[in-house]
Short mmCIF file of N, CA and C in Angstrom, two decimals:
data_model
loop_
_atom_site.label_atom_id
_atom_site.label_comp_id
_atom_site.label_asym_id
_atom_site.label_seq_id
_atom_site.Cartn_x
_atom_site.Cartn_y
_atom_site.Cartn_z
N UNK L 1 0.85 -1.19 0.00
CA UNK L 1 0.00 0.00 0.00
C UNK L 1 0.88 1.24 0.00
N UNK L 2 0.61 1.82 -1.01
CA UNK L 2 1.28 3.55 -1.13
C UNK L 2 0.24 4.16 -0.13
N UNK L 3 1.43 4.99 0.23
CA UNK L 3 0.45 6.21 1.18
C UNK L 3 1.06 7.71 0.63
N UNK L 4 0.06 8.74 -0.28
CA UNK L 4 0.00 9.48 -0.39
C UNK L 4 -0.05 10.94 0.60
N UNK L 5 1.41 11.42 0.94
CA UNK L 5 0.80 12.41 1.91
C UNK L 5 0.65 13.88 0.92
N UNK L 6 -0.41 14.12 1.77
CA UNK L 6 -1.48 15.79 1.40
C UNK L 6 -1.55 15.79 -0.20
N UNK L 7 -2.07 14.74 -0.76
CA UNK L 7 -2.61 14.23 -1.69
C UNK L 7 -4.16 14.28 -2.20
N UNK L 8 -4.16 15.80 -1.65
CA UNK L 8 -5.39 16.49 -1.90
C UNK L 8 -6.64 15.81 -2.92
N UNK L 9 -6.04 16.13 -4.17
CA UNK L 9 -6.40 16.15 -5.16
C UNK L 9 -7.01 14.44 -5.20
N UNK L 10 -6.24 13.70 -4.91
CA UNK L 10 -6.79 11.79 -4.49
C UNK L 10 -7.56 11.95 -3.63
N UNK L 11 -7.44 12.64 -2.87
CA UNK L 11 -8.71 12.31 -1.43
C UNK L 11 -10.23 13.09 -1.91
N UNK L 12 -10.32 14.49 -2.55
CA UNK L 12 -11.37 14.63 -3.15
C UNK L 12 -11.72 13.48 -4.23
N UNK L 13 -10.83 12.87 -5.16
CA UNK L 13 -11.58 11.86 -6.14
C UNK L 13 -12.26 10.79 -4.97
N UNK L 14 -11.49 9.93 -4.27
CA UNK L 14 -12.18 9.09 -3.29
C UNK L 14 -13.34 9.70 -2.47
N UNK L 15 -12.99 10.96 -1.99
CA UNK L 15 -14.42 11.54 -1.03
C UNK L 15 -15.79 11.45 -1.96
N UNK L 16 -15.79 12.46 -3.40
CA UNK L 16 -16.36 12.11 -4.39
C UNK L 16 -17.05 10.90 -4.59
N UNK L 17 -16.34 10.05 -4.84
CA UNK L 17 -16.81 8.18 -4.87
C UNK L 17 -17.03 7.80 -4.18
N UNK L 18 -17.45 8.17 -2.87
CA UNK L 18 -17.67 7.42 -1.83
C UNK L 18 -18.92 8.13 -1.49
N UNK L 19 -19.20 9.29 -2.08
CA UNK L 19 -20.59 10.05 -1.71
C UNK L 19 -21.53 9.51 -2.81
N UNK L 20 -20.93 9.39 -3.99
CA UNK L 20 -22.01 9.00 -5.14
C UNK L 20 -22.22 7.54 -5.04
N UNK L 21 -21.27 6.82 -4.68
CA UNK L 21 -21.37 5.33 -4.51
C UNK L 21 -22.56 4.76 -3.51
N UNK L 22 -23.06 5.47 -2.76
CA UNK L 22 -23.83 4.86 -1.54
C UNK L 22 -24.84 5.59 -1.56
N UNK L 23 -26.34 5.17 -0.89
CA UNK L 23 -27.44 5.94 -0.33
C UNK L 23 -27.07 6.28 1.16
N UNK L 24 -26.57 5.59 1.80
CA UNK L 24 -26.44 5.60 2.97
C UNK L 24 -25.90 7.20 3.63
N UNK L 25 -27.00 8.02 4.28
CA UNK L 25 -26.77 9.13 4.59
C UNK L 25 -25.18 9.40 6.04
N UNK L 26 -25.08 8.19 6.60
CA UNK L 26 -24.02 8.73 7.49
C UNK L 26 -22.56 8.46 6.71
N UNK L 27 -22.80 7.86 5.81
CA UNK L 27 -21.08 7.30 5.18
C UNK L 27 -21.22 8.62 4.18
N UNK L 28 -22.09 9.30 3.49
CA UNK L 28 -22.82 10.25 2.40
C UNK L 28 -21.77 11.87 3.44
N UNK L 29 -22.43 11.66 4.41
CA UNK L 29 -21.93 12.80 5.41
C UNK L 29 -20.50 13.26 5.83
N UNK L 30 -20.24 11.60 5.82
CA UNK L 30 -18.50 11.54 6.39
C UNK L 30 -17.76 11.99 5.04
N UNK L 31 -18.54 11.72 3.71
CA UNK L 31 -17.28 11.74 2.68
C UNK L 31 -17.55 13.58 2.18
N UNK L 32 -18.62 14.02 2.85
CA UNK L 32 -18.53 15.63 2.52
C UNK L 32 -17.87 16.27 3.67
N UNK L 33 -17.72 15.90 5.07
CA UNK L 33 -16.97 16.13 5.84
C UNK L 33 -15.49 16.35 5.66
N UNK L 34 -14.58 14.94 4.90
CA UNK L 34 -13.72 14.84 4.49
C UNK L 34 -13.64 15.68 3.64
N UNK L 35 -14.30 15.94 2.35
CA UNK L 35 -14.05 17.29 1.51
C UNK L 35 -14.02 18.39 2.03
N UNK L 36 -15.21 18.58 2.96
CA UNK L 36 -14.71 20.06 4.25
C UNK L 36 -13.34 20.45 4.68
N UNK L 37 -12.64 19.27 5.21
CA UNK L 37 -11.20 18.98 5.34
C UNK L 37 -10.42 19.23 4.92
N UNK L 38 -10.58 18.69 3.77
CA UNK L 38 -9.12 19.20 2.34
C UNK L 38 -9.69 20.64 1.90
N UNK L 39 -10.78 21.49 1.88
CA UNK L 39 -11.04 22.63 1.33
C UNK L 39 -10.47 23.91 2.53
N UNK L 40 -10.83 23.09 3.96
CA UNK L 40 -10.27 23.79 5.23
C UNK L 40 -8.93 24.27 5.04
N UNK L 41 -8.12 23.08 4.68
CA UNK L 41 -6.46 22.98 5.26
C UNK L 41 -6.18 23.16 3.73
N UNK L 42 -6.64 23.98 2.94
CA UNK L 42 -6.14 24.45 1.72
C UNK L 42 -6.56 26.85 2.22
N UNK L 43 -7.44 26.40 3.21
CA UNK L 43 -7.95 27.40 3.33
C UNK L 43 -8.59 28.35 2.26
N UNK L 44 -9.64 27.28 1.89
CA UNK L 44 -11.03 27.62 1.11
C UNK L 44 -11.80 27.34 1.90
N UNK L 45 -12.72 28.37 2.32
CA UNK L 45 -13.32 28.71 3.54
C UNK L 45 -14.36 28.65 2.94
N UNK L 46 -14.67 29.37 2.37
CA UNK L 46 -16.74 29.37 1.37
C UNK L 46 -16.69 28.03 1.11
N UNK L 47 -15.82 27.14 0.19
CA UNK L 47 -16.30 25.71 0.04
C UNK L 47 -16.14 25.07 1.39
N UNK L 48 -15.13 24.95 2.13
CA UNK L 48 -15.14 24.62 3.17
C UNK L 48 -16.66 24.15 4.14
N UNK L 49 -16.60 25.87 4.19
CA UNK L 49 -18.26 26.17 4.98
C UNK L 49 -19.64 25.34 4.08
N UNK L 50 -19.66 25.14 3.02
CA UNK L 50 -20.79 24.49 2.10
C UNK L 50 -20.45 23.18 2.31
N UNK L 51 -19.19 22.19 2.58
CA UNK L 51 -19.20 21.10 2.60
C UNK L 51 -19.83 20.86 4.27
N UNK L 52 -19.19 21.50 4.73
CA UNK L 52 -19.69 21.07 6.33
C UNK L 52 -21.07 21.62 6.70
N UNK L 53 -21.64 22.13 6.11
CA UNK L 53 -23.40 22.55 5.76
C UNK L 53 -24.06 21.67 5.41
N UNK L 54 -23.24 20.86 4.28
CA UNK L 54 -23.61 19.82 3.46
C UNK L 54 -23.94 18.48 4.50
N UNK L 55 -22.63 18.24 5.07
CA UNK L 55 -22.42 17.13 6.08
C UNK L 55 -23.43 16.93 7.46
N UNK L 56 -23.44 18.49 7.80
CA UNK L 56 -24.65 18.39 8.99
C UNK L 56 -26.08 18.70 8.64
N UNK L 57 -26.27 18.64 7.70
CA UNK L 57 -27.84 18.07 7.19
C UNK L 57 -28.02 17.05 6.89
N UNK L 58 -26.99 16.21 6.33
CA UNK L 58 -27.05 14.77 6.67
C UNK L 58 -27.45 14.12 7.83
N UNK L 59 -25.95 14.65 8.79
CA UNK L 59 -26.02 13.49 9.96
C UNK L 59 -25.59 15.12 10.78
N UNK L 60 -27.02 15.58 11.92
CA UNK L 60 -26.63 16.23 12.54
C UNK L 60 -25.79 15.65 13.66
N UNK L 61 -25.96 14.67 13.77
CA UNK L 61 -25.15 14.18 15.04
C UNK L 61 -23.50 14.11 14.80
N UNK L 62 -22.64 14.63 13.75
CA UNK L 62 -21.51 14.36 13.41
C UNK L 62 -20.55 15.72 13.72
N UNK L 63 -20.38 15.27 15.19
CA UNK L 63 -19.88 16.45 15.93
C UNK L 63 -18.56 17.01 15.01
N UNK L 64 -17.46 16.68 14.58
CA UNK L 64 -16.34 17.40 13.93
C UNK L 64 -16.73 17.95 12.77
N UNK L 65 -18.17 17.40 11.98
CA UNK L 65 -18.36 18.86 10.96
C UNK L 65 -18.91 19.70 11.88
N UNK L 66 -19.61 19.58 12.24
CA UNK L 66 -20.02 20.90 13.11
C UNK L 66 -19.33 21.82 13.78
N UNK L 67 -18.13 21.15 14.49
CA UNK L 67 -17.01 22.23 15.13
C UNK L 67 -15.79 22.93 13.89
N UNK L 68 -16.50 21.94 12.60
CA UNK L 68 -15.51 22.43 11.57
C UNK L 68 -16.15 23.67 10.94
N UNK L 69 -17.62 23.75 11.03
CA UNK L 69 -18.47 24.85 10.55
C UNK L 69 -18.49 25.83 11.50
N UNK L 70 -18.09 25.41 12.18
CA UNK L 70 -18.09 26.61 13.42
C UNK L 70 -16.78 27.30 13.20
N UNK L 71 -15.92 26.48 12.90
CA UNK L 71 -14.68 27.31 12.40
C UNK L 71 -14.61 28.00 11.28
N UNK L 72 -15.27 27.83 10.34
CA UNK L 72 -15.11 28.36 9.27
C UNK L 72 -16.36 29.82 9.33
N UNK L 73 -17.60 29.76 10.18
CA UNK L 73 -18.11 30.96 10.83
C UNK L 73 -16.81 32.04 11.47
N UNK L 74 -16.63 31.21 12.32
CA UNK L 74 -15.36 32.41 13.11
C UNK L 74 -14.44 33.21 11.93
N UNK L 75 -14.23 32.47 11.18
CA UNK L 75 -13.47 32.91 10.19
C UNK L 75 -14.04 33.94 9.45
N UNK L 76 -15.44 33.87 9.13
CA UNK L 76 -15.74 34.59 8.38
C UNK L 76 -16.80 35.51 9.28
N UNK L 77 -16.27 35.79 10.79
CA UNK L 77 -16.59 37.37 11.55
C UNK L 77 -18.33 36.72 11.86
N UNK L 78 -18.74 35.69 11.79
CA UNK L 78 -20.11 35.58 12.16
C UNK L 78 -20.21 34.29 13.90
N UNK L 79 -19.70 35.23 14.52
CA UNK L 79 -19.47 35.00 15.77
C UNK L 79 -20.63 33.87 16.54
N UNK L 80 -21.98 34.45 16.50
CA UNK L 80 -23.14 34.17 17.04
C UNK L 80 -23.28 32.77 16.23
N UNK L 81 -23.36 32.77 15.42
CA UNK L 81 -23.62 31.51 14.79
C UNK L 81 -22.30 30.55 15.40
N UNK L 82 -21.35 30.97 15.02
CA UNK L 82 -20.33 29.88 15.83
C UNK L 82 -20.80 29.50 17.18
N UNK L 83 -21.05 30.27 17.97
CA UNK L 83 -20.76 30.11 19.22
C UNK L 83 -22.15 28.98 19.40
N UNK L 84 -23.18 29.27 18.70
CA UNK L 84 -24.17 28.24 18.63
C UNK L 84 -23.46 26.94 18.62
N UNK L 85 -23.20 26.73 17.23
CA UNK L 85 -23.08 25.28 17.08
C UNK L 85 -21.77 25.11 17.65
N UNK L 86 -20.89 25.99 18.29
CA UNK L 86 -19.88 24.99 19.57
C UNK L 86 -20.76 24.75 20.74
N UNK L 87 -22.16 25.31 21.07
CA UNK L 87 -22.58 25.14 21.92
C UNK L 87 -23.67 23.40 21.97
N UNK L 88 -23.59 23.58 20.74
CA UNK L 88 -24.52 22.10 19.91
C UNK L 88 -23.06 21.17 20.40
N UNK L 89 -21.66 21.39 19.76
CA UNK L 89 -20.79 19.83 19.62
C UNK L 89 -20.95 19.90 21.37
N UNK L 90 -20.59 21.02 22.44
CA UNK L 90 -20.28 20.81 23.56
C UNK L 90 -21.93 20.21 24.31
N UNK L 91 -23.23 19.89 23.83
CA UNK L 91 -23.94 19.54 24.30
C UNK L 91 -24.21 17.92 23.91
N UNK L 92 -23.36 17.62 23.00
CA UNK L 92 -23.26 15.64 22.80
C UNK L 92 -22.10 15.47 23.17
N UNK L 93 -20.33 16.46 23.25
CA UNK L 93 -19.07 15.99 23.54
C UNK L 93 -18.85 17.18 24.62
N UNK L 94 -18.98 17.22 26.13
CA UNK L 94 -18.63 18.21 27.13
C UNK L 94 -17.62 18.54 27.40
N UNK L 95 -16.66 16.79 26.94
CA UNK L 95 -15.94 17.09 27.12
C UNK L 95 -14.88 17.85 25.83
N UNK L 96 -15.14 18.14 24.94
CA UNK L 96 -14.21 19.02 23.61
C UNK L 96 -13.49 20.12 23.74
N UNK L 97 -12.26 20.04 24.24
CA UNK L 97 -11.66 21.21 24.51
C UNK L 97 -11.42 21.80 23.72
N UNK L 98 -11.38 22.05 22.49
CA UNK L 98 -11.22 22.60 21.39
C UNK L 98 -12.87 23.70 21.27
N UNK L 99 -13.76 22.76 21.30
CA UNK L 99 -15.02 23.25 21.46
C UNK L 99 -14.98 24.55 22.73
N UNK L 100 -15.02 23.80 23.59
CA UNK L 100 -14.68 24.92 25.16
C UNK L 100 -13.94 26.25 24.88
N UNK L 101 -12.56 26.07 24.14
CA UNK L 101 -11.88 27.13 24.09
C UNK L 101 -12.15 27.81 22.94
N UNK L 102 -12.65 27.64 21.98
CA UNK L 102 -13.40 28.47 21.31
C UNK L 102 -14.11 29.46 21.57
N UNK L 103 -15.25 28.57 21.96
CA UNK L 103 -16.54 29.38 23.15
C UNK L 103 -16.07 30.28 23.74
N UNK L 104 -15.20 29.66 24.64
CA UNK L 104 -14.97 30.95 25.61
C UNK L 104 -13.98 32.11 25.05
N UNK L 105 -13.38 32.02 23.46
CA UNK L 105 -12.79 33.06 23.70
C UNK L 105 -13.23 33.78 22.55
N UNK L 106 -14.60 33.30 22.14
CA UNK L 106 -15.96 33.93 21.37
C UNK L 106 -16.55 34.48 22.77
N UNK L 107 -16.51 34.16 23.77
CA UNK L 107 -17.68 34.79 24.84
C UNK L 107 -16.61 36.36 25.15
N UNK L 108 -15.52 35.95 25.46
CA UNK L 108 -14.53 37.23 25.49
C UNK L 108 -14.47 38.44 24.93
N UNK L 109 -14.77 37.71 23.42
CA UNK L 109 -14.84 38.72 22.34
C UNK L 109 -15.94 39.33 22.13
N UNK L 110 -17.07 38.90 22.78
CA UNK L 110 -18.27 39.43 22.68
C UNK L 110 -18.55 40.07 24.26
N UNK L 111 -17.66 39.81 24.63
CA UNK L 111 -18.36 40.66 25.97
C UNK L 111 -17.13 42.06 26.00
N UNK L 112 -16.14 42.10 25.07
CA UNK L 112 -15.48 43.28 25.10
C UNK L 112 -15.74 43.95 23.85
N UNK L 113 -16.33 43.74 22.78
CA UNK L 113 -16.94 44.70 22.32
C UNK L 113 -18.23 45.12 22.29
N UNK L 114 -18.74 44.61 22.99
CA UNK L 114 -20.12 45.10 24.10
C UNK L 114 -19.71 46.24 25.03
N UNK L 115 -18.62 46.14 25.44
CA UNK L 115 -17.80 47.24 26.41
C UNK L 115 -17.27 48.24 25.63
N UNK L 116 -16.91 48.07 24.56
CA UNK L 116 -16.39 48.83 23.39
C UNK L 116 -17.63 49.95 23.14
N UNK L 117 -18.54 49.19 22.90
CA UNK L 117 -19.99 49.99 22.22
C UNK L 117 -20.28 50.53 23.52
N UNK L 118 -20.58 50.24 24.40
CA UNK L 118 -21.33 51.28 25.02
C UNK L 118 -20.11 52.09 25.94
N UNK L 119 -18.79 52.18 26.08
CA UNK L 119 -17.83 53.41 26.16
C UNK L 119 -17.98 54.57 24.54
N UNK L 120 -18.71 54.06 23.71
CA UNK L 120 -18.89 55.07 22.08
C UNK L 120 -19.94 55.67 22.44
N UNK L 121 -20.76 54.93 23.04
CA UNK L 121 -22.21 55.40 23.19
C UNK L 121 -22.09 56.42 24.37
N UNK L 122 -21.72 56.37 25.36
CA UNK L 122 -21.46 57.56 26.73
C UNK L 122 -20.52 58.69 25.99
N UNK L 123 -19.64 58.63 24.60
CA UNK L 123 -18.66 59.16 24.54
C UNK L 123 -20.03 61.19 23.84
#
């Protein structure tokens, strides 16, 4: 067995074939997840965000697209929505520290420019 590393371009053909190959909605989910993945760590963020959209309408229960859509929110300045669905992975995985520290340093960021706005507003 060859092992291809960051062999992008192979892992979308297989993700691809593995979504059209099956009905089966949780294997359907995992192989748009995986495309989430390679579009992430290429840092294509709009496809990114559409694959992992894609993936959790499948199978909402598939906590790493979801914390992967949540990343790709943060990224693109839409805070509230992240902080949701880290609040969704941290309500099936409590324990996700990745999840946790997110959150909390989305709760940070929202509670100091809340402080921001209303020192503009007295000004």
């Amino acid at each position: 067995l060859k092992i291809w590393k960051k062999d992008y371009e192979r892992v979308i053909t297989l993700a691809k074939g593995a979504y059209t190959s099956t009905n089966v909605k949780e294997i359907q989910a995992e192989s748009l997840f995986i495309l989430a993945r390679v579009y992430h760590v290429r840092e294509d963020m709009d496809t990114a965000h559409k694959f992992y959209n894609r993936a959790i309408n499948l199978a909402p229960e598939l906590v790493p697209a979801r914390f992967g859509l949540a990343q790709t929110l943060i990224w693109d300045d839409k805070y509230d929505e992240a902080a949701a669905h880290l609040r969704l992975v941290l309500g099936v995985s409590d324990e996700a520290v990745d999840a946790h520290a997110a959150l909390g340093l989305l709760e940070v960021k929202t509670y100091l420019d809340q402080q921001q706005q209303q020192q503009q507003q007295q000004q």
